[in-house]
Short mmCIF file of N, CA and C in Angstrom, two decimals:
data_model
loop_
_atom_site.label_atom_id
_atom_site.label_comp_id
_atom_site.label_asym_id
_atom_site.label_seq_id
_atom_site.Cartn_x
_atom_site.Cartn_y
_atom_site.Cartn_z
N MET K 1 -10.12 -1.37 15.39
CA MET K 1 -8.82 -0.91 15.48
C MET K 1 -7.79 -1.64 14.48
N ILE K 2 -6.79 -1.10 14.08
CA ILE K 2 -5.80 -1.66 13.21
C ILE K 2 -4.43 -2.09 14.06
N ALA K 3 -3.98 -3.27 13.87
CA ALA K 3 -2.65 -3.55 14.46
C ALA K 3 -1.51 -3.07 13.62
N PHE K 4 -0.48 -2.80 14.13
CA PHE K 4 0.72 -2.51 13.55
C PHE K 4 1.81 -3.43 13.77
N GLU K 5 2.45 -3.93 12.62
CA GLU K 5 3.38 -5.03 12.59
C GLU K 5 4.61 -4.42 11.73
N LYS K 6 5.88 -5.02 12.18
CA LYS K 6 7.09 -4.76 11.47
C LYS K 6 7.58 -5.97 11.22
N SER K 7 8.17 -6.10 9.99
CA SER K 7 8.98 -7.38 9.51
C SER K 7 10.26 -6.82 8.98
N ILE K 8 11.17 -7.77 8.96
CA ILE K 8 12.51 -7.67 8.45
C ILE K 8 12.49 -8.61 7.33
N GLY K 9 12.97 -8.09 6.03
CA GLY K 9 13.12 -8.92 4.85
C GLY K 9 14.50 -8.82 4.19
N VAL K 10 14.86 -9.65 3.37
CA VAL K 10 16.17 -9.66 2.68
C VAL K 10 16.10 -9.89 1.14
N VAL K 11 16.73 -9.00 0.44
CA VAL K 11 17.00 -9.24 -0.90
C VAL K 11 18.27 -9.94 -1.08
N LEU K 12 18.08 -11.23 -1.12
CA LEU K 12 19.21 -12.13 -1.09
C LEU K 12 19.75 -12.46 -2.66
N PHE K 13 21.10 -12.33 -2.88
CA PHE K 13 21.53 -12.50 -4.18
C PHE K 13 22.75 -13.47 -4.17
N ARG K 14 23.00 -14.07 -5.15
CA ARG K 14 24.29 -14.79 -5.45
C ARG K 14 24.71 -14.43 -6.82
N ASN K 15 26.17 -14.61 -6.99
CA ASN K 15 26.75 -14.39 -8.30
C ASN K 15 27.20 -15.63 -8.76
N ASP K 16 26.77 -16.02 -9.95
CA ASP K 16 27.27 -17.29 -10.58
C ASP K 16 27.66 -17.12 -11.95
N GLU K 17 27.98 -18.07 -12.68
CA GLU K 17 28.48 -17.97 -14.10
C GLU K 17 27.31 -17.11 -15.07
N ASP K 18 25.86 -17.33 -14.61
CA ASP K 18 25.17 -16.46 -15.40
C ASP K 18 24.78 -15.21 -14.87
N GLY K 19 25.60 -14.70 -13.94
CA GLY K 19 25.41 -13.42 -13.36
C GLY K 19 24.59 -13.50 -12.02
N ILE K 20 24.14 -12.23 -11.58
CA ILE K 20 23.43 -11.98 -10.31
C ILE K 20 22.07 -12.68 -10.47
N LYS K 21 21.74 -13.55 -9.39
CA LYS K 21 20.42 -14.12 -9.22
C LYS K 21 20.00 -13.82 -7.83
N TYR K 22 18.55 -13.56 -7.86
CA TYR K 22 17.82 -13.18 -6.67
C TYR K 22 16.94 -14.40 -5.97
N LEU K 23 16.95 -14.59 -4.77
CA LEU K 23 16.16 -15.67 -4.20
C LEU K 23 14.60 -15.14 -3.92
N LEU K 24 13.70 -15.84 -4.63
CA LEU K 24 12.34 -15.62 -4.36
C LEU K 24 11.60 -16.77 -3.75
N LEU K 25 10.84 -16.67 -2.80
CA LEU K 25 10.15 -17.66 -2.06
C LEU K 25 8.54 -17.74 -2.54
N HIS K 26 7.97 -18.91 -2.76
CA HIS K 26 6.74 -18.99 -3.15
C HIS K 26 5.85 -19.43 -1.80
N TYR K 27 4.93 -18.35 -1.45
CA TYR K 27 4.15 -18.64 -0.29
C TYR K 27 2.91 -19.36 -0.58
N PRO K 28 2.29 -20.04 0.47
CA PRO K 28 1.23 -20.78 0.32
C PRO K 28 0.02 -20.13 -0.27
N SER K 29 -0.12 -18.85 -0.01
CA SER K 29 -1.14 -18.06 -0.47
C SER K 29 -1.05 -17.77 -1.93
N GLY K 30 -0.03 -18.16 -2.63
CA GLY K 30 0.21 -18.05 -3.98
C GLY K 30 1.27 -17.10 -4.38
N HIS K 31 1.48 -16.04 -3.64
CA HIS K 31 2.41 -15.12 -4.00
C HIS K 31 3.91 -15.34 -3.93
N TRP K 32 4.60 -14.62 -4.78
CA TRP K 32 6.19 -14.82 -4.73
C TRP K 32 6.54 -13.61 -4.09
N ASP K 33 7.69 -13.67 -3.16
CA ASP K 33 8.31 -12.52 -2.51
C ASP K 33 9.73 -12.86 -1.93
N PHE K 34 10.18 -12.06 -1.33
CA PHE K 34 11.62 -12.21 -0.66
C PHE K 34 11.28 -12.82 0.79
N PRO K 35 12.18 -13.44 1.33
CA PRO K 35 12.36 -14.00 2.59
C PRO K 35 12.07 -12.76 3.72
N LYS K 36 11.28 -13.01 4.55
CA LYS K 36 10.95 -11.95 5.58
C LYS K 36 10.14 -12.50 6.81
N GLY K 37 10.33 -11.80 7.95
CA GLY K 37 9.61 -12.30 9.16
C GLY K 37 9.64 -11.34 10.18
N HIS K 38 8.99 -11.50 11.21
CA HIS K 38 8.93 -10.70 12.40
C HIS K 38 10.19 -10.90 13.45
N GLY K 39 10.57 -9.81 13.92
CA GLY K 39 11.57 -9.80 14.98
C GLY K 39 10.95 -10.40 16.37
N GLU K 40 11.95 -10.89 16.94
CA GLU K 40 11.73 -11.37 18.30
C GLU K 40 12.07 -10.28 19.33
N LYS K 41 11.48 -10.29 20.51
CA LYS K 41 11.86 -9.37 21.50
C LYS K 41 13.24 -9.09 21.77
N GLY K 42 13.70 -7.93 21.70
CA GLY K 42 14.98 -7.65 22.03
C GLY K 42 16.03 -7.83 20.82
N GLU K 43 15.42 -8.31 19.60
CA GLU K 43 16.34 -8.55 18.50
C GLU K 43 16.64 -7.34 17.61
N GLU K 44 17.79 -7.20 17.23
CA GLU K 44 18.04 -6.10 16.21
C GLU K 44 17.65 -6.63 14.82
N ASP K 45 17.48 -5.63 13.95
CA ASP K 45 16.88 -6.04 12.55
C ASP K 45 17.87 -6.91 11.77
N LYS K 46 19.09 -6.85 11.93
CA LYS K 46 20.10 -7.77 11.12
C LYS K 46 20.06 -9.06 11.81
N GLU K 47 19.89 -9.11 13.18
CA GLU K 47 19.68 -10.35 13.87
C GLU K 47 18.47 -11.21 13.41
N THR K 48 17.39 -10.41 13.20
CA THR K 48 15.92 -10.88 12.60
C THR K 48 16.36 -11.43 11.29
N LEU K 49 16.91 -10.67 10.58
CA LEU K 49 17.22 -11.12 9.04
C LEU K 49 17.94 -12.43 8.98
N ARG K 50 18.96 -12.57 9.87
CA ARG K 50 19.85 -13.84 9.76
C ARG K 50 19.03 -15.03 10.33
N ARG K 51 18.32 -14.70 11.38
CA ARG K 51 17.39 -15.88 11.87
C ARG K 51 16.24 -16.35 10.97
N GLU K 52 15.63 -15.38 10.50
CA GLU K 52 14.46 -15.66 9.42
C GLU K 52 14.94 -16.29 8.19
N LEU K 53 16.07 -15.89 7.85
CA LEU K 53 16.61 -16.44 6.52
C LEU K 53 16.98 -17.97 6.76
N ALA K 54 17.75 -18.13 8.07
CA ALA K 54 18.09 -19.48 8.26
C ALA K 54 16.81 -20.41 8.49
N GLU K 55 15.80 -19.95 9.11
CA GLU K 55 14.59 -20.65 9.41
C GLU K 55 13.87 -20.93 8.11
N GLU K 56 13.88 -19.98 7.18
CA GLU K 56 13.00 -20.07 5.94
C GLU K 56 13.77 -20.93 4.71
N THR K 57 15.14 -20.91 4.75
CA THR K 57 15.85 -21.42 3.72
C THR K 57 17.03 -22.32 4.06
N GLY K 58 17.47 -22.31 5.40
CA GLY K 58 18.54 -22.99 5.84
C GLY K 58 19.89 -22.27 5.63
N ILE K 59 19.90 -21.19 5.03
CA ILE K 59 21.08 -20.37 4.59
C ILE K 59 21.52 -19.56 5.79
N GLN K 60 22.75 -19.83 6.12
CA GLN K 60 23.43 -19.10 7.29
C GLN K 60 24.70 -18.37 6.87
N ASP K 61 25.17 -18.76 5.72
CA ASP K 61 26.42 -18.19 5.15
C ASP K 61 25.86 -16.98 4.37
N LEU K 62 26.05 -15.68 4.91
CA LEU K 62 25.73 -14.66 4.06
C LEU K 62 26.50 -13.42 4.68
N GLU K 63 26.43 -12.46 3.66
CA GLU K 63 27.18 -11.13 3.77
C GLU K 63 26.04 -9.99 3.70
N ILE K 64 25.81 -9.31 4.81
CA ILE K 64 24.84 -8.25 4.67
C ILE K 64 25.55 -7.10 4.20
N ILE K 65 24.97 -6.55 2.95
CA ILE K 65 25.71 -5.43 2.33
C ILE K 65 25.28 -4.03 3.02
N ASN K 66 26.46 -3.27 3.46
CA ASN K 66 26.12 -2.12 3.91
C ASN K 66 25.71 -1.14 2.89
N GLY K 67 24.86 -0.13 3.34
CA GLY K 67 24.48 0.91 2.55
C GLY K 67 23.20 0.75 1.79
N PHE K 68 22.55 -0.39 1.93
CA PHE K 68 21.27 -0.56 1.28
C PHE K 68 20.36 -0.90 2.31
N LYS K 69 19.21 -0.18 2.32
CA LYS K 69 17.91 -0.29 3.15
C LYS K 69 16.70 0.33 2.54
N SER K 70 15.74 -0.50 2.45
CA SER K 70 14.60 0.00 1.76
C SER K 70 13.31 -0.45 2.57
N GLN K 71 12.31 0.29 2.61
CA GLN K 71 11.16 -0.10 3.28
C GLN K 71 9.75 0.10 2.63
N ILE K 72 8.88 -0.87 2.68
CA ILE K 72 7.57 -0.68 2.24
C ILE K 72 6.48 -0.74 3.32
N ARG K 73 5.35 -0.16 3.02
CA ARG K 73 4.22 -0.09 4.04
C ARG K 73 2.99 -0.54 3.27
N TYR K 74 2.05 -1.24 3.92
CA TYR K 74 0.88 -1.65 3.25
C TYR K 74 -0.12 -2.09 4.40
N PHE K 75 -1.38 -2.11 3.90
CA PHE K 75 -2.43 -2.46 4.94
C PHE K 75 -3.04 -3.78 4.22
N TYR K 76 -3.41 -4.66 4.98
CA TYR K 76 -4.18 -5.66 4.70
C TYR K 76 -4.99 -6.29 5.83
N VAL K 77 -6.11 -7.15 5.34
CA VAL K 77 -6.89 -7.78 6.34
C VAL K 77 -6.70 -9.16 6.23
N ALA K 78 -6.36 -9.90 7.37
CA ALA K 78 -6.05 -11.32 7.48
C ALA K 78 -7.24 -12.21 6.85
N LYS K 79 -6.86 -13.15 6.13
CA LYS K 79 -7.82 -14.03 5.47
C LYS K 79 -7.61 -15.55 6.00
N ASP K 80 -8.54 -16.30 5.65
CA ASP K 80 -8.34 -17.79 6.04
C ASP K 80 -7.81 -18.37 7.15
N GLY K 81 -6.65 -19.01 6.97
CA GLY K 81 -5.93 -19.70 8.31
C GLY K 81 -5.16 -18.55 9.15
N GLU K 82 -4.73 -17.43 8.56
CA GLU K 82 -4.01 -16.41 9.25
C GLU K 82 -5.15 -15.71 10.12
N ARG K 83 -6.26 -15.40 9.45
CA ARG K 83 -7.37 -14.83 10.22
C ARG K 83 -7.79 -15.50 11.49
N GLU K 84 -7.88 -16.86 11.30
CA GLU K 84 -8.39 -17.76 12.36
C GLU K 84 -7.35 -17.74 13.49
N LYS K 85 -6.14 -17.87 13.06
CA LYS K 85 -4.92 -17.88 14.07
C LYS K 85 -4.96 -16.50 14.90
N ARG K 86 -5.08 -15.33 14.11
CA ARG K 86 -5.10 -14.08 14.88
C ARG K 86 -6.23 -14.05 15.76
N LYS K 87 -7.35 -14.37 15.21
CA LYS K 87 -8.57 -14.28 16.16
C LYS K 87 -8.42 -15.14 17.47
N ALA K 88 -7.82 -16.39 17.31
CA ALA K 88 -7.67 -17.33 18.37
C ALA K 88 -6.74 -16.74 19.27
N ALA K 89 -5.71 -16.06 18.95
CA ALA K 89 -4.68 -15.44 19.82
C ALA K 89 -5.03 -13.99 20.30
N GLY K 90 -6.44 -13.49 19.89
CA GLY K 90 -6.81 -12.24 20.49
C GLY K 90 -6.21 -11.06 19.73
N LYS K 91 -5.53 -11.36 18.54
CA LYS K 91 -5.03 -10.38 17.73
C LYS K 91 -6.04 -9.71 16.70
N ARG K 92 -5.79 -8.44 16.39
CA ARG K 92 -6.61 -7.76 15.23
C ARG K 92 -6.30 -8.43 13.99
N ILE K 93 -7.26 -8.31 13.22
CA ILE K 93 -7.31 -8.97 11.73
C ILE K 93 -6.91 -7.93 10.66
N ALA K 94 -6.98 -6.59 11.17
CA ALA K 94 -6.76 -5.51 10.17
C ALA K 94 -5.43 -5.11 10.57
N ILE K 95 -4.43 -5.01 9.56
CA ILE K 95 -2.96 -4.95 9.89
C ILE K 95 -2.32 -3.84 8.90
N PHE K 96 -1.71 -2.98 9.55
CA PHE K 96 -0.85 -2.09 8.95
C PHE K 96 0.59 -2.55 9.19
N LYS K 97 1.25 -2.79 7.99
CA LYS K 97 2.42 -3.54 8.06
C LYS K 97 3.67 -2.54 7.50
N LYS K 98 4.90 -2.71 8.14
CA LYS K 98 6.07 -2.06 7.61
C LYS K 98 7.03 -3.02 7.51
N VAL K 99 7.67 -3.18 6.24
CA VAL K 99 8.68 -4.20 6.00
C VAL K 99 10.02 -3.40 5.66
N VAL K 100 11.06 -3.78 6.40
CA VAL K 100 12.41 -3.16 6.10
C VAL K 100 13.06 -4.15 5.52
N TYR K 101 13.74 -3.83 4.38
CA TYR K 101 14.47 -4.84 3.52
C TYR K 101 15.97 -4.35 3.63
N TYR K 102 16.78 -5.42 3.62
CA TYR K 102 18.29 -5.29 3.58
C TYR K 102 18.66 -6.01 2.41
N LEU K 103 19.86 -5.88 1.96
CA LEU K 103 20.48 -6.56 0.88
C LEU K 103 21.57 -7.49 1.41
N ALA K 104 21.73 -8.59 1.00
CA ALA K 104 22.78 -9.77 1.35
C ALA K 104 23.05 -10.55 0.06
N LYS K 105 24.31 -11.10 0.27
CA LYS K 105 25.06 -11.85 -0.59
C LYS K 105 25.35 -13.16 -0.02
N THR K 106 25.18 -14.12 -0.91
CA THR K 106 25.56 -15.58 -0.35
C THR K 106 26.09 -16.36 -1.44
N LYS K 107 26.98 -17.42 -1.30
CA LYS K 107 27.39 -18.17 -2.26
C LYS K 107 26.66 -19.56 -2.39
N ILE K 108 25.63 -19.74 -1.43
CA ILE K 108 24.90 -20.86 -1.45
C ILE K 108 23.68 -20.85 -2.40
N SER K 109 23.56 -22.02 -3.03
CA SER K 109 22.55 -22.05 -4.10
C SER K 109 21.32 -23.03 -3.62
N GLN K 110 21.72 -24.03 -2.78
CA GLN K 110 20.96 -25.04 -2.25
C GLN K 110 19.98 -24.52 -1.09
N ILE K 111 18.74 -24.69 -1.04
CA ILE K 111 17.83 -24.11 -0.15
C ILE K 111 17.17 -25.38 0.66
N THR K 112 17.16 -25.36 2.04
CA THR K 112 16.28 -26.27 2.81
C THR K 112 14.93 -25.35 3.04
N LEU K 113 13.85 -25.61 2.34
CA LEU K 113 12.73 -24.76 2.57
C LEU K 113 11.88 -25.14 3.77
N SER K 114 11.55 -24.12 4.40
CA SER K 114 10.66 -24.37 5.74
C SER K 114 9.26 -24.66 5.31
N LEU K 115 8.36 -25.03 6.21
CA LEU K 115 6.93 -25.34 5.88
C LEU K 115 6.14 -24.06 5.64
N GLU K 116 6.79 -22.86 5.82
CA GLU K 116 6.13 -21.67 5.47
C GLU K 116 6.04 -21.41 3.95
N HIS K 117 6.71 -22.21 3.11
CA HIS K 117 6.66 -21.93 1.74
C HIS K 117 6.52 -23.24 0.96
N ILE K 118 6.13 -23.00 -0.31
CA ILE K 118 5.99 -24.09 -1.18
C ILE K 118 6.76 -24.27 -2.27
N GLY K 119 7.75 -23.27 -2.48
CA GLY K 119 8.73 -23.27 -3.45
C GLY K 119 9.65 -22.15 -3.52
N PHE K 120 10.66 -22.32 -4.37
CA PHE K 120 11.66 -21.06 -4.31
C PHE K 120 12.24 -21.17 -5.62
N GLU K 121 12.89 -19.90 -6.15
CA GLU K 121 13.68 -19.79 -7.43
C GLU K 121 14.75 -18.84 -7.18
N TRP K 122 15.88 -19.19 -7.77
CA TRP K 122 16.94 -18.11 -7.99
C TRP K 122 16.70 -17.55 -9.38
N LEU K 123 16.54 -16.30 -9.55
CA LEU K 123 16.26 -15.68 -10.82
C LEU K 123 17.00 -14.46 -11.08
N GLN K 124 17.44 -14.33 -12.40
CA GLN K 124 17.98 -13.03 -12.79
C GLN K 124 17.01 -11.88 -12.69
N PHE K 125 17.44 -10.67 -12.81
CA PHE K 125 16.68 -9.54 -12.36
C PHE K 125 15.39 -9.61 -13.19
N GLU K 126 15.48 -9.49 -14.35
CA GLU K 126 14.24 -9.24 -15.23
C GLU K 126 13.15 -10.50 -14.87
N LYS K 127 13.65 -11.81 -14.87
CA LYS K 127 12.76 -12.75 -14.51
C LYS K 127 12.10 -12.67 -13.02
N ALA K 128 12.93 -12.13 -12.19
CA ALA K 128 12.66 -12.04 -10.83
C ALA K 128 11.55 -10.94 -10.82
N LEU K 129 11.75 -9.89 -11.56
CA LEU K 129 10.70 -8.78 -11.57
C LEU K 129 9.34 -9.31 -12.09
N GLU K 130 9.37 -10.24 -13.12
CA GLU K 130 8.16 -10.82 -13.57
C GLU K 130 7.53 -11.61 -12.55
N ARG K 131 8.37 -12.37 -11.82
CA ARG K 131 7.70 -13.34 -10.93
C ARG K 131 7.14 -12.80 -9.52
N ILE K 132 7.87 -11.67 -9.09
CA ILE K 132 7.40 -10.99 -7.94
C ILE K 132 5.90 -10.63 -8.17
N THR K 133 5.05 -11.08 -7.12
CA THR K 133 3.65 -10.81 -7.23
C THR K 133 3.22 -9.28 -6.97
N TYR K 134 3.82 -8.52 -6.00
CA TYR K 134 3.52 -7.22 -5.61
C TYR K 134 4.51 -6.17 -6.14
N GLN K 135 3.82 -5.02 -6.56
CA GLN K 135 4.61 -3.89 -7.14
C GLN K 135 5.54 -3.38 -6.13
N ASN K 136 5.17 -3.17 -4.72
CA ASN K 136 6.00 -2.65 -3.84
C ASN K 136 7.40 -3.42 -3.70
N SER K 137 7.26 -4.80 -3.80
CA SER K 137 8.50 -5.78 -3.60
C SER K 137 9.18 -5.46 -5.15
N ARG K 138 8.58 -5.43 -6.17
CA ARG K 138 9.26 -5.18 -7.39
C ARG K 138 10.10 -3.85 -7.40
N ASN K 139 9.45 -2.79 -6.79
CA ASN K 139 10.25 -1.58 -6.46
C ASN K 139 11.45 -1.82 -5.68
N VAL K 140 11.30 -2.56 -4.57
CA VAL K 140 12.47 -2.86 -3.74
C VAL K 140 13.57 -3.71 -4.54
N LEU K 141 13.26 -4.54 -5.38
CA LEU K 141 14.20 -5.15 -6.23
C LEU K 141 14.86 -4.40 -7.23
N THR K 142 14.25 -3.39 -7.77
CA THR K 142 14.65 -2.51 -8.73
C THR K 142 15.66 -1.54 -8.02
N LYS K 143 15.53 -1.05 -6.74
CA LYS K 143 16.34 -0.49 -5.96
C LYS K 143 17.77 -1.12 -5.61
N ALA K 144 17.50 -2.44 -5.46
CA ALA K 144 18.57 -3.32 -5.08
C ALA K 144 19.57 -3.53 -6.16
N GLN K 145 18.84 -3.59 -7.38
CA GLN K 145 19.52 -3.90 -8.54
C GLN K 145 20.32 -2.55 -8.99
N ARG K 146 19.77 -1.56 -8.84
CA ARG K 146 20.43 -0.21 -9.04
C ARG K 146 21.68 -0.13 -8.07
N PHE K 147 21.43 -0.24 -6.79
CA PHE K 147 22.46 -0.33 -5.91
C PHE K 147 23.56 -1.05 -6.21
N LEU K 148 23.39 -2.40 -6.62
CA LEU K 148 24.48 -3.16 -7.12
C LEU K 148 25.24 -2.74 -8.26
N ASP K 149 24.37 -2.16 -9.23
CA ASP K 149 25.08 -1.53 -10.49
C ASP K 149 26.02 -0.55 -10.22
N LYS K 150 25.70 0.40 -9.36
CA LYS K 150 26.59 1.49 -8.76
C LYS K 150 27.64 1.10 -7.99
N ASN K 151 27.48 0.05 -7.17
CA ASN K 151 28.56 -0.25 -6.13
C ASN K 151 29.33 -1.74 -6.47
N LYS K 152 29.32 -2.12 -7.52
CA LYS K 152 30.12 -3.53 -8.08
C LYS K 152 31.32 -3.71 -7.35
N GLU K 153 32.24 -2.70 -7.24
CA GLU K 153 33.57 -2.93 -6.57
C GLU K 153 33.27 -3.26 -5.13
N ILE K 154 32.56 -2.43 -4.53
CA ILE K 154 32.29 -2.49 -3.09
C ILE K 154 31.65 -3.89 -2.70
N VAL K 155 30.62 -4.33 -3.57
CA VAL K 155 30.08 -5.63 -3.16
C VAL K 155 30.77 -6.83 -3.69
N GLY K 156 31.89 -6.60 -4.54
CA GLY K 156 32.72 -7.62 -4.93
C GLY K 156 32.15 -8.40 -6.20
N LEU K 157 31.54 -7.58 -7.16
CA LEU K 157 30.99 -8.23 -8.31
C LEU K 157 31.92 -8.01 -9.52
#
């Protein structure tokens, strides 16, 4: 059997003298992606977004941008430490995952990285596209950039 999981992610950006920069996190498995995590029981998506972002980066000062929502779906089989943790907890190791992404803006540049990650970078769009490991996440970033390009006044850019 396959487990179904839902996570909430955030395409977080800030605007500085060099323009828009996006936050990417470096995961221990080696990939680069956006902050994301599972919701807790009774939590709304945007509550999960705020909690997970604070836990993973220390950032609490953010503005969630209305009008942007993107989701990806993928299948994977847990490996290594995740596989062992899932087995010990009686969970399935084959997972169908849905991640719903929101767009948010912050003025914070300093990160307090959680133990879940081994690095981070704030990157302009083109560099972020190069750094993101998975195509589905690159697609989300492209959608976010297009949204910002079309809605600069609304977003305050």
